[in-house]
Short mmCIF file of C-alpha atoms in Angstrom, two decimals:
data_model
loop_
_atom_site.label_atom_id
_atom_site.label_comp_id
_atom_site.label_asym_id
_atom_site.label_seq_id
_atom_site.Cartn_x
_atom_site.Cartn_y
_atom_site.Cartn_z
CA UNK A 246 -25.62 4.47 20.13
CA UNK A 247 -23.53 1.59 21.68
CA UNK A 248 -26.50 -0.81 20.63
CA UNK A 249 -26.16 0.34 16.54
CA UNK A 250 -22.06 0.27 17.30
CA UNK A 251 -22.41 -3.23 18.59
CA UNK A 252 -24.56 -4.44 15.66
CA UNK A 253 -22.44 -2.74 13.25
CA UNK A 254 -19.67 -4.89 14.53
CA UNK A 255 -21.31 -8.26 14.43
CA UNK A 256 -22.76 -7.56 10.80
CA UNK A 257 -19.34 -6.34 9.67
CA UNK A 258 -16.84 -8.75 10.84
CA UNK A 259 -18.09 -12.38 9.83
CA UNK A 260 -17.94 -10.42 5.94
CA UNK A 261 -14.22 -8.72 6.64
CA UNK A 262 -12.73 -12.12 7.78
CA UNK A 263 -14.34 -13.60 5.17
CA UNK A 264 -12.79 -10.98 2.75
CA UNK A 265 -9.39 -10.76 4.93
CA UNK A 266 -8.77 -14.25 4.67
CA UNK A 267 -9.39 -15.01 1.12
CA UNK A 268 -6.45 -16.41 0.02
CA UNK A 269 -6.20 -15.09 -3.45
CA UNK A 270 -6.15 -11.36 -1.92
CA UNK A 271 -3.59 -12.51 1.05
CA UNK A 272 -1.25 -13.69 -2.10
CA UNK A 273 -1.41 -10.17 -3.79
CA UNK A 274 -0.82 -8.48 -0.44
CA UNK A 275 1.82 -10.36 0.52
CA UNK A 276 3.80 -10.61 -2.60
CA UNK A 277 3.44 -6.50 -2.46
CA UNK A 278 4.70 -6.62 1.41
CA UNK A 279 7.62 -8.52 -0.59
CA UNK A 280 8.78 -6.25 -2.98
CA UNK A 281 8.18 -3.23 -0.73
CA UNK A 282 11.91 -2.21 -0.27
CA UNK A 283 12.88 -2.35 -3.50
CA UNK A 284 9.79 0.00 -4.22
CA UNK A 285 11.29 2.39 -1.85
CA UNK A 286 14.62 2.19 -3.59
CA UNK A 287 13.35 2.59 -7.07
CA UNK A 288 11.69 5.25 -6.51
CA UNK A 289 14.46 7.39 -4.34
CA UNK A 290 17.09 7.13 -6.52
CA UNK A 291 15.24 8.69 -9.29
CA UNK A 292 14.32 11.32 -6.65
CA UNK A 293 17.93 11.85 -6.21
CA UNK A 294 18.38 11.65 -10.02
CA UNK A 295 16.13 14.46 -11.07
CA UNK A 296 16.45 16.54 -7.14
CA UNK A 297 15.22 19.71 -8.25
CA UNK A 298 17.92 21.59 -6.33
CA UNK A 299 20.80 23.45 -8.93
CA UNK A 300 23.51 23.50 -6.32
CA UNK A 301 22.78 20.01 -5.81
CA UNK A 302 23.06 18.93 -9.55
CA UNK A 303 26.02 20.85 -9.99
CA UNK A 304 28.00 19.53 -7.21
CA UNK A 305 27.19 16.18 -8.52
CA UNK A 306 28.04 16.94 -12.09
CA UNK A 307 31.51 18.21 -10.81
CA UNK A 308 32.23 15.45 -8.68
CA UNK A 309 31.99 12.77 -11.29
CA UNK A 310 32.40 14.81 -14.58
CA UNK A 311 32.35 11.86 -16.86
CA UNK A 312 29.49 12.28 -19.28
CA UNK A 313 28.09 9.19 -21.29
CA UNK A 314 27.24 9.53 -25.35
CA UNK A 315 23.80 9.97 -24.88
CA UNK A 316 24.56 13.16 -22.81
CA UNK A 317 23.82 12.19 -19.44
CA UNK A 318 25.88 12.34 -16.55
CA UNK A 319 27.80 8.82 -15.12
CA UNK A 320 26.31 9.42 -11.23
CA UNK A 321 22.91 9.28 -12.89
CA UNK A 322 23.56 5.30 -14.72
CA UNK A 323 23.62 4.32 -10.58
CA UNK A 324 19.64 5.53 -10.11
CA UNK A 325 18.85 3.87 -13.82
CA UNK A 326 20.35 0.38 -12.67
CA UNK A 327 18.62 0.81 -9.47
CA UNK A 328 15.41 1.51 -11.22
CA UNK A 329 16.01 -1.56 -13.90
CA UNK A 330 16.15 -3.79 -11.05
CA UNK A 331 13.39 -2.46 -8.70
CA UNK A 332 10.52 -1.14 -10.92
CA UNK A 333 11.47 -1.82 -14.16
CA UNK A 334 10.75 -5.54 -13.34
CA UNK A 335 8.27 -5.41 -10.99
CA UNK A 336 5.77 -7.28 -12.86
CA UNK A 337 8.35 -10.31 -13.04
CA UNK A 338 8.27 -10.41 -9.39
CA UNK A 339 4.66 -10.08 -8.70
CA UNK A 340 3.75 -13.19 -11.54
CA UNK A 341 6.47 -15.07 -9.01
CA UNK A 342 5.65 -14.16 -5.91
CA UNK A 343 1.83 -14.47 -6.39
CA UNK A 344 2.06 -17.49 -8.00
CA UNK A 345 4.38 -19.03 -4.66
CA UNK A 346 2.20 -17.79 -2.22
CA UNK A 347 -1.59 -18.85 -3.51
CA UNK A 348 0.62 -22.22 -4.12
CA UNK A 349 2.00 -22.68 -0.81
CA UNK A 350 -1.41 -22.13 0.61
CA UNK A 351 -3.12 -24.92 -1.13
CA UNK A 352 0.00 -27.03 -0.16
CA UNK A 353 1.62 -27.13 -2.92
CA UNK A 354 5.27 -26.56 -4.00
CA UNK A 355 5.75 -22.89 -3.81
CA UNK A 356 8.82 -22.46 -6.20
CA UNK A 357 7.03 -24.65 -8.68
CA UNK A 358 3.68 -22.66 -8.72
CA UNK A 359 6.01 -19.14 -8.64
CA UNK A 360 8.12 -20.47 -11.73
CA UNK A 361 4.76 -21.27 -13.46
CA UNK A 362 3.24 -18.19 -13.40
CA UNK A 363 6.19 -16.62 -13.91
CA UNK A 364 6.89 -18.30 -17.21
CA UNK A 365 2.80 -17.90 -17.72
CA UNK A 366 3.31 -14.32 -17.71
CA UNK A 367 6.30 -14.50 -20.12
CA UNK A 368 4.52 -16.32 -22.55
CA UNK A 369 1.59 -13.87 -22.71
CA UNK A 370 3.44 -10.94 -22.70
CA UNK A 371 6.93 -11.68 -23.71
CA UNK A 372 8.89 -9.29 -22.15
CA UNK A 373 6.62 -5.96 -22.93
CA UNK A 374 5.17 -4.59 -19.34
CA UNK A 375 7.76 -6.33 -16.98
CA UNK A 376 7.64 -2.84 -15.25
CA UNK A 377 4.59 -1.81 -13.65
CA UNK A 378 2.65 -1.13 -16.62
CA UNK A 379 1.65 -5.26 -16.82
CA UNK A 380 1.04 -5.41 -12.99
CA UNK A 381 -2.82 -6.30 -13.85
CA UNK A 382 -1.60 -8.55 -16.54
CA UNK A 383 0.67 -10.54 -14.08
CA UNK A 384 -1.67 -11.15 -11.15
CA UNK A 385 -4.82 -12.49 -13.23
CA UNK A 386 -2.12 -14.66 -15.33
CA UNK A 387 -0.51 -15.44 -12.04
CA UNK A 388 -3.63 -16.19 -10.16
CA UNK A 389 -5.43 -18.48 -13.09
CA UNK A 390 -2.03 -20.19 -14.02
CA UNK A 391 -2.10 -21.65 -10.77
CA UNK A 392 -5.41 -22.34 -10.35
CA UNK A 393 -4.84 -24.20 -13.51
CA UNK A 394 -1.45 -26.26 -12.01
CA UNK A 395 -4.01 -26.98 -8.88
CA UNK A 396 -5.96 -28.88 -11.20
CA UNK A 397 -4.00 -30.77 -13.33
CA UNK A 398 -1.36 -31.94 -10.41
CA UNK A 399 -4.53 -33.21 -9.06
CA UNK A 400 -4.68 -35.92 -11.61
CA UNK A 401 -2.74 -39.04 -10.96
CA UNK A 402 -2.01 -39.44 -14.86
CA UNK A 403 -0.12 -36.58 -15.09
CA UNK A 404 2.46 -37.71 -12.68
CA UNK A 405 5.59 -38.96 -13.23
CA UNK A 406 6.67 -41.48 -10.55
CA UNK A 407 10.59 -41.68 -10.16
CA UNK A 408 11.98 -44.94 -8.36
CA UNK A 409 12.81 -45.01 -4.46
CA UNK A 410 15.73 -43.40 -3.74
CA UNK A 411 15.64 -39.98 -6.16
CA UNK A 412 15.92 -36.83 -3.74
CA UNK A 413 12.46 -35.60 -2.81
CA UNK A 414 13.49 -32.33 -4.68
CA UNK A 415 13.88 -33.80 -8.02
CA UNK A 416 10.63 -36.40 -7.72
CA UNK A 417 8.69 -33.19 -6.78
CA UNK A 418 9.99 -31.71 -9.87
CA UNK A 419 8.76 -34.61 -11.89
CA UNK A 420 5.33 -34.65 -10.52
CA UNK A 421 4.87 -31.64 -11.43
CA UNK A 422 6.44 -31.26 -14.79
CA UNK A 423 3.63 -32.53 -17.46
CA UNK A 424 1.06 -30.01 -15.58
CA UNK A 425 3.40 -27.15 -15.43
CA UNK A 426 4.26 -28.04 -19.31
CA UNK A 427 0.30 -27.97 -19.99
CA UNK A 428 -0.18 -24.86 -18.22
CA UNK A 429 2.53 -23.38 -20.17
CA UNK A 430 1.36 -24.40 -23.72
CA UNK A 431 -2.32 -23.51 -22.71
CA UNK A 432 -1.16 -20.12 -22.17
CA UNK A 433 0.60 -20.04 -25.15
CA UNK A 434 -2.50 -21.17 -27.37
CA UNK A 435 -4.35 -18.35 -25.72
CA UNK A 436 -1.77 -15.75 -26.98
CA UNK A 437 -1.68 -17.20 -30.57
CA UNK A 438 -5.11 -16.71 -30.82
CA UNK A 439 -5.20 -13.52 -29.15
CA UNK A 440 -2.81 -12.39 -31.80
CA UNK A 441 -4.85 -13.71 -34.32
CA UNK A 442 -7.84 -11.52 -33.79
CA UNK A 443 -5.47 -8.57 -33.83
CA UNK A 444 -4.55 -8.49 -29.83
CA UNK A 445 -0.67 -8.24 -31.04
CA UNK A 446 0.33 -7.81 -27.22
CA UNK A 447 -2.40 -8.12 -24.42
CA UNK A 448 -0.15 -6.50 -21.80
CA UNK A 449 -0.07 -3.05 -24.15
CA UNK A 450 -3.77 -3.41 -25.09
CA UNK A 451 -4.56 -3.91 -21.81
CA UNK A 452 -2.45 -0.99 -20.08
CA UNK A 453 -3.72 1.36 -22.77
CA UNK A 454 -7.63 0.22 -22.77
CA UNK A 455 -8.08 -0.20 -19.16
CA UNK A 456 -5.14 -0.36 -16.78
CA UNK A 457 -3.98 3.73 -18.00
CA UNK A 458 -7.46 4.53 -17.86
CA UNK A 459 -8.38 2.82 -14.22
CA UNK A 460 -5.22 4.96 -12.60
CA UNK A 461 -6.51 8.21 -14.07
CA UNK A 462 -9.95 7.57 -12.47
CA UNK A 463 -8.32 6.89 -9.41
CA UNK A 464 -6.53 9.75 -8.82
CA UNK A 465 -9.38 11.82 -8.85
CA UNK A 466 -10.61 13.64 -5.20
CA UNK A 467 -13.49 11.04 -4.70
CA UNK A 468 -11.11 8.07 -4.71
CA UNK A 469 -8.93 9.62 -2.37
CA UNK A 470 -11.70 10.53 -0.02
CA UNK A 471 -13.04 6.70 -0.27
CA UNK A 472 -9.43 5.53 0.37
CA UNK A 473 -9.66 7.94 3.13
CA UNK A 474 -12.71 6.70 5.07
CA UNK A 475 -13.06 2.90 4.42
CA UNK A 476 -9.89 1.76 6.44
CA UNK A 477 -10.77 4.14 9.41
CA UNK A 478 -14.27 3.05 8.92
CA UNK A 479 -13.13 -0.81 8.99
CA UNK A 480 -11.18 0.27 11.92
CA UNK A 481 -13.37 1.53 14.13
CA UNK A 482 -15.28 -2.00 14.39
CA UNK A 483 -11.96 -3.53 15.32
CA UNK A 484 -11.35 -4.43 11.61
CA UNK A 485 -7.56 -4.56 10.31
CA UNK A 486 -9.02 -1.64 7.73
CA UNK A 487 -5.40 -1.05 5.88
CA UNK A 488 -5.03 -5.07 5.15
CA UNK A 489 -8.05 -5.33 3.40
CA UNK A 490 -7.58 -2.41 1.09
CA UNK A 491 -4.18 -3.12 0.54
CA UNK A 492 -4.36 -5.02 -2.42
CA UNK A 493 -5.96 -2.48 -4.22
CA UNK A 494 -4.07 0.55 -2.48
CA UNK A 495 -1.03 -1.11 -4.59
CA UNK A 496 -2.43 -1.77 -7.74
CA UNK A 497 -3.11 2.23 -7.94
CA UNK A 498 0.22 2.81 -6.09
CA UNK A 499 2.66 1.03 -7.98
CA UNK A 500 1.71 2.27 -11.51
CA UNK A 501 1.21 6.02 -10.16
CA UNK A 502 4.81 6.00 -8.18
CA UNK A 503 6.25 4.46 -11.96
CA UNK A 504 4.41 7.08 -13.90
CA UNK A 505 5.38 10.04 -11.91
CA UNK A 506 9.02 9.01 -11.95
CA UNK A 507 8.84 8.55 -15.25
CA UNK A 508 7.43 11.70 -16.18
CA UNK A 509 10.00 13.71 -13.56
CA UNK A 510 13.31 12.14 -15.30
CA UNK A 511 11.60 13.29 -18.70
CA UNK A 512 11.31 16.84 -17.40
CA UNK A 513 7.71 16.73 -17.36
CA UNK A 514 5.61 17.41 -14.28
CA UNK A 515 3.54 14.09 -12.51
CA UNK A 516 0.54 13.52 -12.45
CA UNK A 517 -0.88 10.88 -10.41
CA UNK A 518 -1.56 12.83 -7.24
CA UNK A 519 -3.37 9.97 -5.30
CA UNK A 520 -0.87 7.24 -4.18
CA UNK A 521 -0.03 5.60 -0.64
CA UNK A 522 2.33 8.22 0.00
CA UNK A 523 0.22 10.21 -0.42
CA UNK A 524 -2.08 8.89 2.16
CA UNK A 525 1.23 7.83 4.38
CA UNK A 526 2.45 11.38 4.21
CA UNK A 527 -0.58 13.58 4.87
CA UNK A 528 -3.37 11.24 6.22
CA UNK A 529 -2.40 8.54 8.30
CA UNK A 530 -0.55 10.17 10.32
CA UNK A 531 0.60 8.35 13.65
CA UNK A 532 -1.27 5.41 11.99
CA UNK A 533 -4.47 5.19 10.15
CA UNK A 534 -7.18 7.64 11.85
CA UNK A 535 -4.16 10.26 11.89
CA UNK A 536 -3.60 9.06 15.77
CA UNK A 537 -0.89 11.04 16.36
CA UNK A 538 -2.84 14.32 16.47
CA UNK A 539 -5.11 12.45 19.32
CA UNK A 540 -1.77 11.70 21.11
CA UNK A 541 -1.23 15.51 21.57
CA UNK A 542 -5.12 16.14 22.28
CA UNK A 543 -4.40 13.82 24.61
CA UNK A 544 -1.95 15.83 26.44
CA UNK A 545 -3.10 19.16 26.02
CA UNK A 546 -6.67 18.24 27.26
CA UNK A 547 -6.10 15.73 29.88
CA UNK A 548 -3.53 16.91 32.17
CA UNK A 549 -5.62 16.03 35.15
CA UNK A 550 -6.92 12.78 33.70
CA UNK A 551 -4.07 9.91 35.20
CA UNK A 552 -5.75 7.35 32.55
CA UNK A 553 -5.88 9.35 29.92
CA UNK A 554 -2.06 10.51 30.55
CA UNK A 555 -0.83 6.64 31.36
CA UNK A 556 -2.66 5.48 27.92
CA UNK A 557 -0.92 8.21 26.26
CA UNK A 558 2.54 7.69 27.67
CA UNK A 559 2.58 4.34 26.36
CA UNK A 560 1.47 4.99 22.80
CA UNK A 561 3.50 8.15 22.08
CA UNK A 562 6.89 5.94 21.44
CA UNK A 563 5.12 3.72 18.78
CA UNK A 564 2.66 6.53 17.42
CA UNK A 565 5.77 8.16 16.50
CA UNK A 566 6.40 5.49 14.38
CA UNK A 567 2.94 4.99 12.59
CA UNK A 568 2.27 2.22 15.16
CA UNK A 569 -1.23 2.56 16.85
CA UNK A 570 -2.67 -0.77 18.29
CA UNK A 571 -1.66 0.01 21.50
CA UNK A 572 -4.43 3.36 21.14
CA UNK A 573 -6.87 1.87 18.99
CA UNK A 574 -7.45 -1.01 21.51
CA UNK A 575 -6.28 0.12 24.64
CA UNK A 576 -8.07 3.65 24.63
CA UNK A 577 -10.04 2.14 22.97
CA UNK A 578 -11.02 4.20 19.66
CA UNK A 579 -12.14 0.49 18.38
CA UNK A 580 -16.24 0.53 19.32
CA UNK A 581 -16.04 4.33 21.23
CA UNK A 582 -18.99 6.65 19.93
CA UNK A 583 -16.72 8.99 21.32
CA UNK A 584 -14.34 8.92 18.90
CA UNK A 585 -16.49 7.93 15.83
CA UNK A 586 -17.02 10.79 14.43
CA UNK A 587 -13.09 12.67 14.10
CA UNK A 588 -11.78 8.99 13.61
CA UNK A 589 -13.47 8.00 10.40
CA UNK A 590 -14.46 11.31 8.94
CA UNK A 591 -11.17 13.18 10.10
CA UNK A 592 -8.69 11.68 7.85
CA UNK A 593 -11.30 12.70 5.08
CA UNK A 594 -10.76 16.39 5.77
CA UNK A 595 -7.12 15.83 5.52
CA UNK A 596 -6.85 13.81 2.25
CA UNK A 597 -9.31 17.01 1.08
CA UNK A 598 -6.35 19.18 1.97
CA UNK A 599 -3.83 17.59 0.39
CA UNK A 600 -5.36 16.19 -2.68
CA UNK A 601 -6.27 20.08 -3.39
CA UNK A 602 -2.36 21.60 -2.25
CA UNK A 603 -1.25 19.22 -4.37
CA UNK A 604 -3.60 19.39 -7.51
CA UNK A 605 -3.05 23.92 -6.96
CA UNK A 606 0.67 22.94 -7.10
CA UNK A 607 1.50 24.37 -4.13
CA UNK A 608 3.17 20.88 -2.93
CA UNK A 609 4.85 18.84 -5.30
CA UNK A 610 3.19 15.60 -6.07
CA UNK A 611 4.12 12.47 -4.03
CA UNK A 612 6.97 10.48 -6.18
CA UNK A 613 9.59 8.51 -3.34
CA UNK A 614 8.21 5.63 -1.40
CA UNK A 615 8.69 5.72 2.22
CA UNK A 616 8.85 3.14 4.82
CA UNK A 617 5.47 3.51 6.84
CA UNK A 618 7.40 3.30 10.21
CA UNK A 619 8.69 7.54 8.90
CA UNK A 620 7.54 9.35 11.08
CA UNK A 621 4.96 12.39 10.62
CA UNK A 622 6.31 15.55 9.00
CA UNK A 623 9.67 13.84 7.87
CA UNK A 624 7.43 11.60 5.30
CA UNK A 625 5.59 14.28 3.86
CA UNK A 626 9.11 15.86 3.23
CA UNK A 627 10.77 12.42 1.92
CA UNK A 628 7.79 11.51 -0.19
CA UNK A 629 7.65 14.65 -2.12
CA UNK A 630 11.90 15.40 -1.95
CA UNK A 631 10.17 19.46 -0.69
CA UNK A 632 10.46 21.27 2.44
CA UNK A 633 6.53 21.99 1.41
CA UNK A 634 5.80 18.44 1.70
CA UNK A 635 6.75 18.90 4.96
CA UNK A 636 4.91 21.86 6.02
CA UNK A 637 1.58 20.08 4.53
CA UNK A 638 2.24 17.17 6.92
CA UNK A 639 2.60 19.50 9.32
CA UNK A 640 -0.64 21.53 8.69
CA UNK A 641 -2.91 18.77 8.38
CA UNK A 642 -1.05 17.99 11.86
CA UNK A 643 -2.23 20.96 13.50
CA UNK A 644 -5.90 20.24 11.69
CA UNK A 645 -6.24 16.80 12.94
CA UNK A 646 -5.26 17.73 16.56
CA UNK A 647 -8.26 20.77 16.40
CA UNK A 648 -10.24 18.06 14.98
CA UNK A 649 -9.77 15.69 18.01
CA UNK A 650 -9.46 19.03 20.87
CA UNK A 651 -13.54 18.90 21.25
CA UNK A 652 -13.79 15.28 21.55
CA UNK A 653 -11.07 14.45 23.60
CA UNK A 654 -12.56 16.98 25.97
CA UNK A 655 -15.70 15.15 26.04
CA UNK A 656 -14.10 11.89 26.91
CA UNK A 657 -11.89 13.78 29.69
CA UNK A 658 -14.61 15.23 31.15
CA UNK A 659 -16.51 12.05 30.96
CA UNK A 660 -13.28 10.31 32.79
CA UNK A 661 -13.71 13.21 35.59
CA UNK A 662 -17.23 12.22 36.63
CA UNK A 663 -16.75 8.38 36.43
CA UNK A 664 -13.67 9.73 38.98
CA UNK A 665 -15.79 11.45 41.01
CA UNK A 666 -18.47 9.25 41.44
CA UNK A 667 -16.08 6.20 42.18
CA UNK A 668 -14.59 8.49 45.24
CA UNK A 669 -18.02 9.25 46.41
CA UNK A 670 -19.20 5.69 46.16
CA UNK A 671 -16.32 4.72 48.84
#
């Protein structure tokens, strides 16, 4: 067993570094690390907005009575400017941010490969999708249109020289300026003829022919179950599982999160059931593997067991917290046929669990983003503004833990001989 888990490892890792260092995917992830808080934001204040709770609404309603001529109330306008700035432009910021950070890492001038593909994306799509509904749209303009810059500021030509003595700043700027100019116009041409074969907008067409289709696929019970095992599965070979999946964790995320808002402040009921907090809420639990349930194994099994207790001392504090390096390397669960098999296939159960409480409607579906440090229970509460969020979290808790009970046993009484021969040896 430790023979297949060691060449597992080396046949795994050479391709996940490979994959998990590719800078195209580092600039997606990052730029979504980015804009993180103001996807949390966004998406509570419309939870507060639309907080199905009457006493709540009413108190609200009475404490700022001013009503606006469409009808709404003025404490709602907050959560709509909120939104306007937060989701309602997120595609701005991703054509930006992308386009700065796959710059910077081919050394060139960040700003001026960010305002590029920013002003890529605005020429292809004018200012139709700037919410999450041209996030596809954004990062392949945003990715190509610097590619492109690459290029062209690689030929000597296309450089403006300015005299000794002009500020590095505004020399830079020149260099740059006939290739970001070219990059711009190229776009452009590639728009006029896309509206000339009767692609009027390519960020609609595109969200409406693939991008609306692609998010109902995905929140289906097999993705969630896939999205369930391959970061655990990454993990267990000492693989940073929830990087590499990241990427395309938020391209499903983002739009769902939008949608279900959307849907909620329209009175109608959401939809997209699979989305990270989903996952965040009722999967990963303590971490990814749902670690936190092993924490209390931990202590319920190996009373007796001074390693076992000392490892789990010192991961409780983080665990709490979703933070569980210091238990998948220092138990370890990374490499430990132990642990294989409630590890990986554990979280699967779970994400089963939810994905059908939610789909039944006994839980309400995901719709607030929540910081990944929340801890366990309190997310599945925040993420789905319901005390039943909560008690879902807190089932698949108490599922996880009699998940881990049997195995942790084996490795505590596999701890108890290694013990007891030690003491006979001296």
């Amino acid at each position: 067993m430790n023979s297949f888990m060691d060449k597992m490892g080396d046949a795994l890792l050479p391709i996940a570094n490979k994959v998990g260092n590719q800078r195209h995917l580092l600039a997606i992830r990052d730029a979504f690390t980015t804009i993180m808080p103001l996807m949390i934001i966004g998406a509570l204040v419309v939870a507060i907005n639309n907080l199905p709770i009457e006493a709540f609404q009413n108190l609200m309603n009475s404490i700022f009575a001013y009503t606006l001529e469409d009808g709404s109330h003025i404490w709602k306008n907050l959560g709509g400017n909120v939104w306007n700035g937060t989701f309602g432009i997120m595609s701005l910021f991703m054509a930006y941010l992308i386009g700065d950070n796959l710059g910077t890492s081919y050394g060139m001038n960040g700003k001026t490969a960010g305002a590029t593909s920013l002003a890529s994306f605005a020429t292809i799509g004018g200012m139709a999708g700037v919410s999450s509904s041209g996030l596809f749209i954004a990062i392949i303009v945003a990715l190509l249109s610097v590619e492109l810059l690459k290029v062209l500021s690689s030929i000597d030509k296309l450089k403006i020289t300015m005299p000794e003595g002009v500020p590095a700043g505004v020399a830079s700027s020149f260099n740059s300026m006939i290739p970001m100019m070219l990059v711009i116009v190229a776009v452009g041409l590639i728009t006029t003829i896309l509206v000339r074969v009767g692609i009027p907008n390519v960020v609609e067409v595109f969200y409406e022919n693939f991008q609306k289709p692609f998010m109902g696929l995905s929140s289906t019970l097999p993705a969630a179950l896939i999205l369930a095992v391959v970061p655990t599965f990454l993990w267990f070979f000492g693989i940073h599982g929830a990087n590499m999946i990241d990427p395309v964790m938020q391209l499903i995320n983002a739009p769902a999160i939008e949608a279900n808002n959307a849907a909620i402040a329209a009175g109608k009921a959401a939809e997209n059931i699979v989305n990270k907090p989903f996952f965040d809420s009722f999967v990963n639990m303590g971490g990814t593997g749902a670690t936190i349930a092993l924490l209390i194994a931990m202590f319920i099994i190996g009373r007796k067991n001074k390693k076992m207790m000392t490892m789990a001392s010192l991961s409780i504090g983080p665990g709490i917290f979703n933070i569980n390096e210091p238990l998948t390397f220092g138990l370890p669960i990374v490499l430990n046929p132990i642990y294989f098999i409630p590890y990986v296939f554990g979280p699967v159960v779970l994400a089963a669990i939810a994905y059908f409480a939610t789909s039944s409607g006994l839980v309400p579906v995901c719709t607030v983003v929540t910081a990944w440090v929340t801890p366990p229970v309190i997310g599945g509460l925040l993420a789905t503004a319901s005390w039943r969020g909560g008690l879902l979290a807190a089932f698949n808790l108490v599922v996880m833990i009699c998940i881990y009970l049997p195995f942790v046993y084996v490795a505590n009484k596999q701890d108890m001989l290694e013990i007891e021969q030690e003491a006979s040896n001296n």
